[in-house]
Short mmCIF file of C-alpha atoms in Angstrom, two decimals:
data_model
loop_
_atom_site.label_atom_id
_atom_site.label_comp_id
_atom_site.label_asym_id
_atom_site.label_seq_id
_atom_site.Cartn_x
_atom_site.Cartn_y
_atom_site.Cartn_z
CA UNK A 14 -52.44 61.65 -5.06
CA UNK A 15 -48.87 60.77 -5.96
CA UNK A 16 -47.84 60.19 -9.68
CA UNK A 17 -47.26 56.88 -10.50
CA UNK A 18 -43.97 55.44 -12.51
CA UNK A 19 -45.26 54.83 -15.63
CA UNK A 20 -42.37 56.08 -17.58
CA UNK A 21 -43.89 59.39 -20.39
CA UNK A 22 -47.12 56.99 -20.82
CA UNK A 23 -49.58 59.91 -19.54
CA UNK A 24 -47.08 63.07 -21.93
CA UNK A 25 -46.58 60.73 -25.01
CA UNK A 26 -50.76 59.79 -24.89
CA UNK A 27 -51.41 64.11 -24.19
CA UNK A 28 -49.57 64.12 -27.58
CA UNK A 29 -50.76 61.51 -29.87
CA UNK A 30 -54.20 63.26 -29.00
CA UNK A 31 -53.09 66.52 -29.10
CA UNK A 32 -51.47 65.05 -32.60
CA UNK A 33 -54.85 63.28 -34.04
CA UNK A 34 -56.92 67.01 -32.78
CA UNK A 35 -59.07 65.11 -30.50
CA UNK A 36 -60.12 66.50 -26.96
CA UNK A 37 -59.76 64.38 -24.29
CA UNK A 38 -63.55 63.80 -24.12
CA UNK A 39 -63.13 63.10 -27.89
CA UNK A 40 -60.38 60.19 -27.34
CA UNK A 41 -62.26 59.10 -23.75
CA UNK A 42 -65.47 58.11 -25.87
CA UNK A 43 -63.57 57.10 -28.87
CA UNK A 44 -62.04 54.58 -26.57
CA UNK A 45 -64.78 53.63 -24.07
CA UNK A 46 -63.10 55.33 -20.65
CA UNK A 47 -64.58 57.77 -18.94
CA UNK A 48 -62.81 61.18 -19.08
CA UNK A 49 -62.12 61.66 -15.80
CA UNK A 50 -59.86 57.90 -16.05
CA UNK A 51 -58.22 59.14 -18.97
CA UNK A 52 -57.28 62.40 -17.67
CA UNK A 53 -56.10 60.68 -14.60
CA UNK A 54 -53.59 58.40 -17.18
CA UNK A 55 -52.40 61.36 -18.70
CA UNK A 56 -51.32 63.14 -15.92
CA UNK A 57 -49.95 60.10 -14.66
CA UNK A 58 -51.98 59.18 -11.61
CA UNK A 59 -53.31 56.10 -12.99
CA UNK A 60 -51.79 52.61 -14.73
CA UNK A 61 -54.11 51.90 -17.03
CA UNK A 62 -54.40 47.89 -17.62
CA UNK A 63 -53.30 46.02 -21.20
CA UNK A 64 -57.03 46.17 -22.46
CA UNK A 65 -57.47 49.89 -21.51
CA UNK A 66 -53.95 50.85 -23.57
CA UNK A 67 -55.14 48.73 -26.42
CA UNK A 68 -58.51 50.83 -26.52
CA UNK A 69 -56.83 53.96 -26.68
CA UNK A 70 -54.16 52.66 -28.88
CA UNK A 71 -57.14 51.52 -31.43
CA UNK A 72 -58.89 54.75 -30.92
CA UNK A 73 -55.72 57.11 -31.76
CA UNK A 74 -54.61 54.64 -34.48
CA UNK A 75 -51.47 53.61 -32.97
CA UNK A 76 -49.67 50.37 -31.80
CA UNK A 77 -51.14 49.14 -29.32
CA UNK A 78 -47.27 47.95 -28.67
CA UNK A 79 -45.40 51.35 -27.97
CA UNK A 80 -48.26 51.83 -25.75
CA UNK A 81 -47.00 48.47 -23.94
CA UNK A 82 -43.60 49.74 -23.83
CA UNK A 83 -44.11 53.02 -22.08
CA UNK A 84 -46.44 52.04 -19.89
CA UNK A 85 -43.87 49.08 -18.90
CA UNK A 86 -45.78 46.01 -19.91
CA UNK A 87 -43.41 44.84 -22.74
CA UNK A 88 -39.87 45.28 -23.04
CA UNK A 89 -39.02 47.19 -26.32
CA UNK A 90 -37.44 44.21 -28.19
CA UNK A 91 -40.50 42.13 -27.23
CA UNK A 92 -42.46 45.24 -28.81
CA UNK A 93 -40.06 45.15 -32.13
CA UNK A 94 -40.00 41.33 -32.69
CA UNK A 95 -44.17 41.75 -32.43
CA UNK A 96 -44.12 44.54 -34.57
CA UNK A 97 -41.99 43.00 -37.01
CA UNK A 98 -44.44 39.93 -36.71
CA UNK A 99 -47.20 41.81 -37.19
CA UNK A 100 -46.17 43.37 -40.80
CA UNK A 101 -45.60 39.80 -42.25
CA UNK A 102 -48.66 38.50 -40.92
CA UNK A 103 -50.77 41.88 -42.47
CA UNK A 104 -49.04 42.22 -45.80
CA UNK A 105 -51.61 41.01 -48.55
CA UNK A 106 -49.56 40.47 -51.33
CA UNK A 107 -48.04 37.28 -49.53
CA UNK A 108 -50.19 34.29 -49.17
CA UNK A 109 -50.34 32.24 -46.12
CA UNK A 110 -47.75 29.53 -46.42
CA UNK A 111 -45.39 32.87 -47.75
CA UNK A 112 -46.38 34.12 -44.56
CA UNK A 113 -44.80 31.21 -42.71
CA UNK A 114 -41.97 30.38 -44.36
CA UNK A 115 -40.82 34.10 -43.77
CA UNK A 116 -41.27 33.79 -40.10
CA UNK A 117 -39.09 30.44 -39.80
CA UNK A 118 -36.65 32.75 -41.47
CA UNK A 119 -37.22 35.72 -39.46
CA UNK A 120 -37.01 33.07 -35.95
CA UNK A 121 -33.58 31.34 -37.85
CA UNK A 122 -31.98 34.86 -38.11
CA UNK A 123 -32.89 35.72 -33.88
CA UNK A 124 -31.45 32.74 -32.80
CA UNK A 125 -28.50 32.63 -34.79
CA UNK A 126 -27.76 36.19 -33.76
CA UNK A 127 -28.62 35.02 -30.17
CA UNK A 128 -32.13 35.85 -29.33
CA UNK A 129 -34.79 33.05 -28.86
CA UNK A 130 -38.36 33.21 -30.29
CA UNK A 131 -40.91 34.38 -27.48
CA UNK A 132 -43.99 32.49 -28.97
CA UNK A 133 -45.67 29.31 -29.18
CA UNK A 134 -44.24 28.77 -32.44
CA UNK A 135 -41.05 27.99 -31.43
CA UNK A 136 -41.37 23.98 -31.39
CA UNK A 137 -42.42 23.86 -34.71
CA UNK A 138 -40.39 26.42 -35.75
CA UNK A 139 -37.37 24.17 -34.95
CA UNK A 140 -38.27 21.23 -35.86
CA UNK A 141 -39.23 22.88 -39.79
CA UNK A 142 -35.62 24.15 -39.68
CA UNK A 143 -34.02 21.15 -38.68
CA UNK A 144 -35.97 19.13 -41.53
CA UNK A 145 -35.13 21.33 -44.09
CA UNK A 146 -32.79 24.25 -42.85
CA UNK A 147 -33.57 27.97 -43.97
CA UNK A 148 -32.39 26.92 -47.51
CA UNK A 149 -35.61 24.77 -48.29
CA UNK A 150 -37.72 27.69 -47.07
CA UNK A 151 -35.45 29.74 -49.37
CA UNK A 152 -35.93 27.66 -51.95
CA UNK A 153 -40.13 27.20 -51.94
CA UNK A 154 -40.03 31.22 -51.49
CA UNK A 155 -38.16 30.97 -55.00
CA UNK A 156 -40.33 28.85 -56.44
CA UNK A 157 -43.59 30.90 -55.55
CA UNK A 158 -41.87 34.01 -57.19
CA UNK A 159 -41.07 32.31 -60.15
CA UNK A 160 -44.59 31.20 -60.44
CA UNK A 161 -45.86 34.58 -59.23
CA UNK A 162 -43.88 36.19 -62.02
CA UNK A 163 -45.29 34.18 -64.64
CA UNK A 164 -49.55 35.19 -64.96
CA UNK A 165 -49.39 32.04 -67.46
CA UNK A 166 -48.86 29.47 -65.15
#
């Protein structure tokens, strides 16, 4: 059987398990393949789909992204805008609406440096910046600091 192109997927998986001590029956149960499969995507004989990557990815508790990359399902600035999106969205010391705000900013910066938002987003995105520009988002992230800052209030 002929190796597929699937860029260093099958070497850069060999060493994230290698990395994490796990055997490759270890990593094939952790992420509900069969070891032959797995061994098969290592050595590069076998694309492995989206949901398969994202198994692994969970079971060697690694971005399920960079996985996406190498295997060439996402292009690597789709991969860093997600990743990026996927920080704010986790970070618990930010409350929703924080949350939010910070991505209209985030989306502002991208398209004023020239790259457009991927996601579903985007309408509303625009139309919040058009109402009130990045400086009104500035200005309620201000305001929640301030009050943040002050336990009395």
């Amino acid at each position: 059987m002929a190796s597929l192109n699937v860029g260093n997927l099958g070497e850069y998986l060999r060493e994230q398990r290698n990395a994490a001590q796990l055997s490759l029956r270890q990593l094939a149960d952790a992420a509900g393949v069969s070891n032959p499969y797995l061994s098969q995507i290592e050595r590069g004989l076998r694309k492995p789909s989206a949901e398969v990557l994202q198994q692994v990815a969970k079971a060697l508790r690694i971005s399920a992204e960079t996985l996406y990359v190498r295997a060439g399902i996402l292009d690597e600035r789709e991969r860093e805008e997600l990743e990026t999106r996927a920080v704010i969205l986790a970070d618990p010391s930010i409350n929703e609406r924080q949350k939010n705000v910070l991505l209209q900013i985030y989306d502002s910066f991208r398209r004023e440096n020239g790259f457009v938002p991927e996601t579903d987003e985007t309408d509303e995105t625009d139309t919040a910046d058009e109402a009130d520009e990045t400086p009104g988002a500035d200005d309620a992230l201000k305001a929640d600091a301030t009050k943040d800052d002050n336990p009395h209030s």
